[in-house]
Short mmCIF file of C-alpha atoms and ligand atoms in Angstrom, two decimals:
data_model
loop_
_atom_site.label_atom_id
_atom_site.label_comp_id
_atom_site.label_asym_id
_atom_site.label_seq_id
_atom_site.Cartn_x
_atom_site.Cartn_y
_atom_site.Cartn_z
CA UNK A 1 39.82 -8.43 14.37
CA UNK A 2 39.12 -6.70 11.17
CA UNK A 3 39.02 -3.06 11.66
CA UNK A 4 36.56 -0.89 8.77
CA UNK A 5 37.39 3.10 9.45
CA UNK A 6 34.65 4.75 7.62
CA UNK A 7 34.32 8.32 6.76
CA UNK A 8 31.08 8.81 8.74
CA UNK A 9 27.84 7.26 10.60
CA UNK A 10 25.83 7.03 7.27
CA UNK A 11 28.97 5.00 6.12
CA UNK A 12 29.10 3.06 8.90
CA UNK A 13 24.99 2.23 8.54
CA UNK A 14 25.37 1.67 5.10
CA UNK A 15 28.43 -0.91 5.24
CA UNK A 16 27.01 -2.99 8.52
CA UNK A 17 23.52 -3.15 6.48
CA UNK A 18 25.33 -4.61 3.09
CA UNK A 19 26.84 -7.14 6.21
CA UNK A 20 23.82 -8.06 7.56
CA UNK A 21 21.66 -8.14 3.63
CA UNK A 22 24.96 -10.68 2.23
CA UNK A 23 23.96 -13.19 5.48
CA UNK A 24 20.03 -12.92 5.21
CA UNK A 25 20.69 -13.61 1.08
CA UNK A 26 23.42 -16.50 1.35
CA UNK A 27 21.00 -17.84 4.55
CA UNK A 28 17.81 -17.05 4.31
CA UNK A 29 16.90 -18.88 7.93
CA UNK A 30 19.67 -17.06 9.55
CA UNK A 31 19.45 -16.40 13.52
CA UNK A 32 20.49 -12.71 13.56
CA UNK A 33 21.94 -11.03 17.73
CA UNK A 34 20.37 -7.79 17.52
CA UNK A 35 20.82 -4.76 19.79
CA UNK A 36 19.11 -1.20 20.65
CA UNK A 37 20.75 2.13 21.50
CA UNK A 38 21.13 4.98 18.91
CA UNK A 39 24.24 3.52 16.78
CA UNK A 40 22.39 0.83 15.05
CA UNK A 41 19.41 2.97 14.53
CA UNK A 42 21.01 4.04 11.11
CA UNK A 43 21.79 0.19 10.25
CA UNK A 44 17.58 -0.40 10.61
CA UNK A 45 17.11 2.91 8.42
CA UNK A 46 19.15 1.05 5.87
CA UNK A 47 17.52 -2.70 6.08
CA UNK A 48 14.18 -1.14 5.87
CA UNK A 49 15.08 0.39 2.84
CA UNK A 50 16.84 -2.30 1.06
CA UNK A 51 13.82 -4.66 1.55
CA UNK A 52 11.40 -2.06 0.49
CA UNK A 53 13.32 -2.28 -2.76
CA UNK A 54 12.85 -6.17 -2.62
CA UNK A 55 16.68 -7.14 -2.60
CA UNK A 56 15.65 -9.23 0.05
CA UNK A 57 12.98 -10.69 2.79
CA UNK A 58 13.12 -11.47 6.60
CA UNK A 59 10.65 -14.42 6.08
CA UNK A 60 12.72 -17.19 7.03
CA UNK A 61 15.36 -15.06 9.25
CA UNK A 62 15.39 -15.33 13.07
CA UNK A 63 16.15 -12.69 15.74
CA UNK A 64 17.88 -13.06 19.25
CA UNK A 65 17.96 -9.61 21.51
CA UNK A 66 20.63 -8.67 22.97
CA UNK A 67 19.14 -7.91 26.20
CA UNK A 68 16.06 -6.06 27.86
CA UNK A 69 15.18 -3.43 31.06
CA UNK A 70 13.68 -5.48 34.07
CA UNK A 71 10.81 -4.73 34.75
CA UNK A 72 9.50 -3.37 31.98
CA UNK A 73 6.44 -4.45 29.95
CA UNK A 74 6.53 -4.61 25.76
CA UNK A 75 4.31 -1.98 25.55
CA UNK A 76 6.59 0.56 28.00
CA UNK A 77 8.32 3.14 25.06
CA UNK A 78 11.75 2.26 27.13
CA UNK A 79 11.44 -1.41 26.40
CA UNK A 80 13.59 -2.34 23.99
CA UNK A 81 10.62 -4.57 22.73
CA UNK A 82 9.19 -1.48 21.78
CA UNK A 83 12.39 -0.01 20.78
CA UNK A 84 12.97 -2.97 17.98
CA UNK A 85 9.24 -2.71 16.55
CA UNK A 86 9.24 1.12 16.20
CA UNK A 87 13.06 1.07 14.67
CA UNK A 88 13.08 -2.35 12.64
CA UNK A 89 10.04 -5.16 13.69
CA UNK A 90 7.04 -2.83 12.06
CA UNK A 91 8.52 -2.25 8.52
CA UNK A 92 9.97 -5.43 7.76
CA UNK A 93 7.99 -9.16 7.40
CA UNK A 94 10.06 -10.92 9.74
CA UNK A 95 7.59 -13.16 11.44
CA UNK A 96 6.47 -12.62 15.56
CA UNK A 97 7.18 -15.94 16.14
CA UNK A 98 10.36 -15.71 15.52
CA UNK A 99 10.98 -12.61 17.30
CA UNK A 100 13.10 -13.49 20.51
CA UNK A 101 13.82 -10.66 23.09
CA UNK A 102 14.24 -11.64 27.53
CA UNK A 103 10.60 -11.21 28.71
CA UNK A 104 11.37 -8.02 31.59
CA UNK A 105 8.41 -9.10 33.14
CA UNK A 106 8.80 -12.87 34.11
CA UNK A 107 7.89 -14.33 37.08
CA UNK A 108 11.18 -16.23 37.42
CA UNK A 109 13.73 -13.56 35.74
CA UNK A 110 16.33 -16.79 36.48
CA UNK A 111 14.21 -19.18 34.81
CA UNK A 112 13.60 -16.14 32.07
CA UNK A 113 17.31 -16.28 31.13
CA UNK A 114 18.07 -19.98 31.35
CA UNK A 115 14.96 -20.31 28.95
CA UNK A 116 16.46 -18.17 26.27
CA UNK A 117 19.60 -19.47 26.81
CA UNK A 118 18.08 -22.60 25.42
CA UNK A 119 16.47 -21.33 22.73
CA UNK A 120 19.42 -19.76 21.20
CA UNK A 121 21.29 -23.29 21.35
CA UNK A 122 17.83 -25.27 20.17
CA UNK A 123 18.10 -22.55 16.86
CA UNK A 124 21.71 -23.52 16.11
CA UNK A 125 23.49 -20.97 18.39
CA UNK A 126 23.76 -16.60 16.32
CA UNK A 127 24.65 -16.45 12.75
CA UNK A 128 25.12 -12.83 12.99
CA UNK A 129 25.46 -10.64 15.90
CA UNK A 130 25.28 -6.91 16.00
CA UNK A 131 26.82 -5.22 18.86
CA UNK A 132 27.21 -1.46 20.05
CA UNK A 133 29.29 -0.58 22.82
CA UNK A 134 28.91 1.45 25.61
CA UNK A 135 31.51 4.47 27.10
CA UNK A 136 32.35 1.76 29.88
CA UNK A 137 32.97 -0.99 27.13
CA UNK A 138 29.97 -3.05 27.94
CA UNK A 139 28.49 -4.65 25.23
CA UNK A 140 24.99 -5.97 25.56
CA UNK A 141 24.50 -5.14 29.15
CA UNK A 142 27.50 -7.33 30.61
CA UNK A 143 29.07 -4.45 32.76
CA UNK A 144 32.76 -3.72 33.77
CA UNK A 145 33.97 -6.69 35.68
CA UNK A 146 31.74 -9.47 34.01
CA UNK A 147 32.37 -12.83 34.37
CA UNK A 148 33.05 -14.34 30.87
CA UNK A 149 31.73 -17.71 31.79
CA UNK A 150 27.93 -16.17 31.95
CA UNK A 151 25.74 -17.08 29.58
CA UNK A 152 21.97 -14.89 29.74
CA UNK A 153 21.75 -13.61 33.23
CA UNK A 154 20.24 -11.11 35.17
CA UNK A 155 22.79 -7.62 35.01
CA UNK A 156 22.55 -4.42 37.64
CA UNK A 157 23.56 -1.84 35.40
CA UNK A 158 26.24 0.46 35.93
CA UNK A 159 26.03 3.79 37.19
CA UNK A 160 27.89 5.01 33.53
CA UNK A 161 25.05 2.98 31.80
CA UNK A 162 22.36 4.32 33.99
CA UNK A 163 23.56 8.05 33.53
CA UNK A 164 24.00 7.09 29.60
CA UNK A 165 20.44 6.03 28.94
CA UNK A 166 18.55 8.75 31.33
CA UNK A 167 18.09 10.66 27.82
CA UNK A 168 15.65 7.87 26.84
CA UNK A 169 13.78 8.30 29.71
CA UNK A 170 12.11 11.16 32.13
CA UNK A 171 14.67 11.23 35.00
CA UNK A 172 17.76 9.64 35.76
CA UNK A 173 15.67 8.07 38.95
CA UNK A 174 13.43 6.16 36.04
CA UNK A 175 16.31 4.29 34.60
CA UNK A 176 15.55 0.40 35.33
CA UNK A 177 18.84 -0.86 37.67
CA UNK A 178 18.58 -3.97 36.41
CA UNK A 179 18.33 -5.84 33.07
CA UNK A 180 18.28 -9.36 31.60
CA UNK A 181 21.52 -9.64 28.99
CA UNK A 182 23.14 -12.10 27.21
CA UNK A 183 26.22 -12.97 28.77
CA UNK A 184 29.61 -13.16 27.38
CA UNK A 185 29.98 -16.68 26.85
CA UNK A 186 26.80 -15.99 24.91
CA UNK A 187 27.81 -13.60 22.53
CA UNK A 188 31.14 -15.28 22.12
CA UNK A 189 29.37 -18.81 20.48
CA UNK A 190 27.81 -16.18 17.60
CA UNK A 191 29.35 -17.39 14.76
CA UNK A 192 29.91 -14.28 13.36
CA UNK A 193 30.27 -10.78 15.58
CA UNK A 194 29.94 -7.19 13.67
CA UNK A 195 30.74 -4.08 16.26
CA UNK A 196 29.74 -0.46 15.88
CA UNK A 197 31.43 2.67 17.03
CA UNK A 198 29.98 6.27 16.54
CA UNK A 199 31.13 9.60 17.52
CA UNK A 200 34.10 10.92 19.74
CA UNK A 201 32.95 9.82 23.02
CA UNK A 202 33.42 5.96 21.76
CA UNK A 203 37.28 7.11 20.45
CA UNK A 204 38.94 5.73 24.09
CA UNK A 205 37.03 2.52 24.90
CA UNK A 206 37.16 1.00 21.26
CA UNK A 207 41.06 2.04 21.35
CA UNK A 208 41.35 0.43 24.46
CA UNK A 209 39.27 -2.75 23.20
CA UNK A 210 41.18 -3.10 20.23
CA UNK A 211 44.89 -2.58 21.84
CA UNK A 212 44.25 -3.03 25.56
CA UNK A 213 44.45 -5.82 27.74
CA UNK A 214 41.86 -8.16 27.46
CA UNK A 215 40.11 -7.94 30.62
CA UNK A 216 36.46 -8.18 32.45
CA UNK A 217 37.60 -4.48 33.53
CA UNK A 218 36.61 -3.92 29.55
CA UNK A 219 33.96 -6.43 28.86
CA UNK A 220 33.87 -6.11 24.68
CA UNK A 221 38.01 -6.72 24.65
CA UNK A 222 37.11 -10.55 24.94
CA UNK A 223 35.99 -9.61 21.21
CA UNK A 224 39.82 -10.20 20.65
CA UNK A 225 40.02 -13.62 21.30
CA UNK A 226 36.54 -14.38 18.90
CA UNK A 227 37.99 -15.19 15.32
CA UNK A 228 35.62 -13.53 13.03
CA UNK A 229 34.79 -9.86 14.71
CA UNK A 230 34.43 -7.08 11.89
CA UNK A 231 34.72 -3.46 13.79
CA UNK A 232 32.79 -0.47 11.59
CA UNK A 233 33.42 2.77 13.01
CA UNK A 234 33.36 6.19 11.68
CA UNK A 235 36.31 8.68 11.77
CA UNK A 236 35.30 9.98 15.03
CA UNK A 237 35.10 6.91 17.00
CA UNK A 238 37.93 5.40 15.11
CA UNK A 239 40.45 8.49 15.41
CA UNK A 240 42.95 6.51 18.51
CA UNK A 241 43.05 3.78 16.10
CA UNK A 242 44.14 6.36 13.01
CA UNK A 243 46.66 7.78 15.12
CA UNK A 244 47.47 4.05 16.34
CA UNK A 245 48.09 3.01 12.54
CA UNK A 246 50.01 6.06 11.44
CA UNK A 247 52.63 5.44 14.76
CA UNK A 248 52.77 1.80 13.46
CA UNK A 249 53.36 2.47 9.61
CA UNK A 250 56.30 5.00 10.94
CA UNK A 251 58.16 2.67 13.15
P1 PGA B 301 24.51 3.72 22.03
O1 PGA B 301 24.69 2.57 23.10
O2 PGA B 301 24.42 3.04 20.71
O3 PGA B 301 23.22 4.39 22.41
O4 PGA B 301 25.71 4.60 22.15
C1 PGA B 301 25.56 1.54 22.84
C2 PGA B 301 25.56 0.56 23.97
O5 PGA B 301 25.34 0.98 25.11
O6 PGA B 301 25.77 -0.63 23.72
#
């Protein structure tokens, strides 16, 4: 794992964006794993931007979600449909077509998720995935004690997770239970797997998925065994692993 301790969040934006700008420029058609939440928020800010100034386009790129709330339609302000064209879709040209999040509404939810399944592997499997992580270590919405075998499946979402994202919504009680994600197995085919860390409350669960046993107690420390993960954090998130590499250039 390569491990990028930056000073702070606009850092950590900045240096995931210059990531994500180098694919879409070497690979125009690239299939990008994107994901919601308030850490890559900053990353969008910064790809807006960037192709504002024309340093590059999203005309040929292709986009895989991460995962979506059950239940909920595109136009719902929780749905992270909605979430990705208020943050990212609106500003940029990429092209609807070619804008792939799990449908929350499907008849067959099953179905739902083998379907995208299959379209990720008929596009040539993620270039480029973007990952947060969650307090619990989940990344996407594959939970504490995930099978790693899954590939997109249908998640009930941990009561950490649940209590996390009631700030999005009205009431705790209006949290969706249930989600479509990409699984595991999934995320571990992306060719290519950046992970972002913000603020203290991260500090324990990215120490733990760095240096801890790799376990489905800690979903994202499977990230271990991928061979091309790049970790951007920002001194807050990152301070177990400061501490970590001080102890280590002491011994
Ligand atoms: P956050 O969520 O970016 O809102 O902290 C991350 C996640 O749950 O994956």
């Amino acid at each position: 794992m390569h491990i990028e301790i930056v000073q702070n969040y606009e850092a950590l934006s900045s240096k995931a964006a210059s990531i994500v700008i180098s694919q879409l420029i070497l690979k125009p058609d690239s299939v990008l794993g994107l994901a919601t939440g308030s850490t890559p928020e900053g990353l969008y800010q910064h790809l807006i931007k960037k192709y504002k100034e024309g340093l590059f386009t999203f005309k040929e790129a292709i986009s895989f979600n991460l995962d979506e709330y059950l239940g909920l339609s595109a136009e719902h302000p929780n749905s992270y449909r909605y979430y990705m064209e208020e943050q990212l879709f609106k500003y940029i040209d990429i092209k609807t077509d070619n804008i792939h999040m799990p449908d929350g509404q499907a008849t067959s939810s099953i179905e739902e998720c083998l379907n995208y399944e299959d379209k990720i592997k008929k596009h040539g499997g993620i270039d480029l995935q973007i990952l947060g992580i969650g307090r619990n270590g989940h990344i996407g919405f594959n939970e504490p004690d995930v099978d790693f075998k899954k590939g997109t499946h249908v998640v009930k979402l941990d009561a950490q997770t649940i209590e996390d994202n009631a700030r999005f919504f009205d009431s705790l009680e209006e949290v969706p239970k249930e989600a479509i994600s990409m699984g595991i197995k999934t995320i571990m085919s992306s060719k290519k797997i950046i992970l972002l860390a913000s603020g203290p409350a991260k500090a324990q669960i990215l120490y733990d998925t760095i240096y801890g046993k790799i376990t489905p107690k800690v979903p994202a420390s499977v990230l271990q065994l991928h061979n091309d993960v790049t970790i951007i954090c920002d001194e807050e998130a990152g301070a177990l692993l400061i501490n970590k590499q001080m102890e280590e250039k002491h011994v």
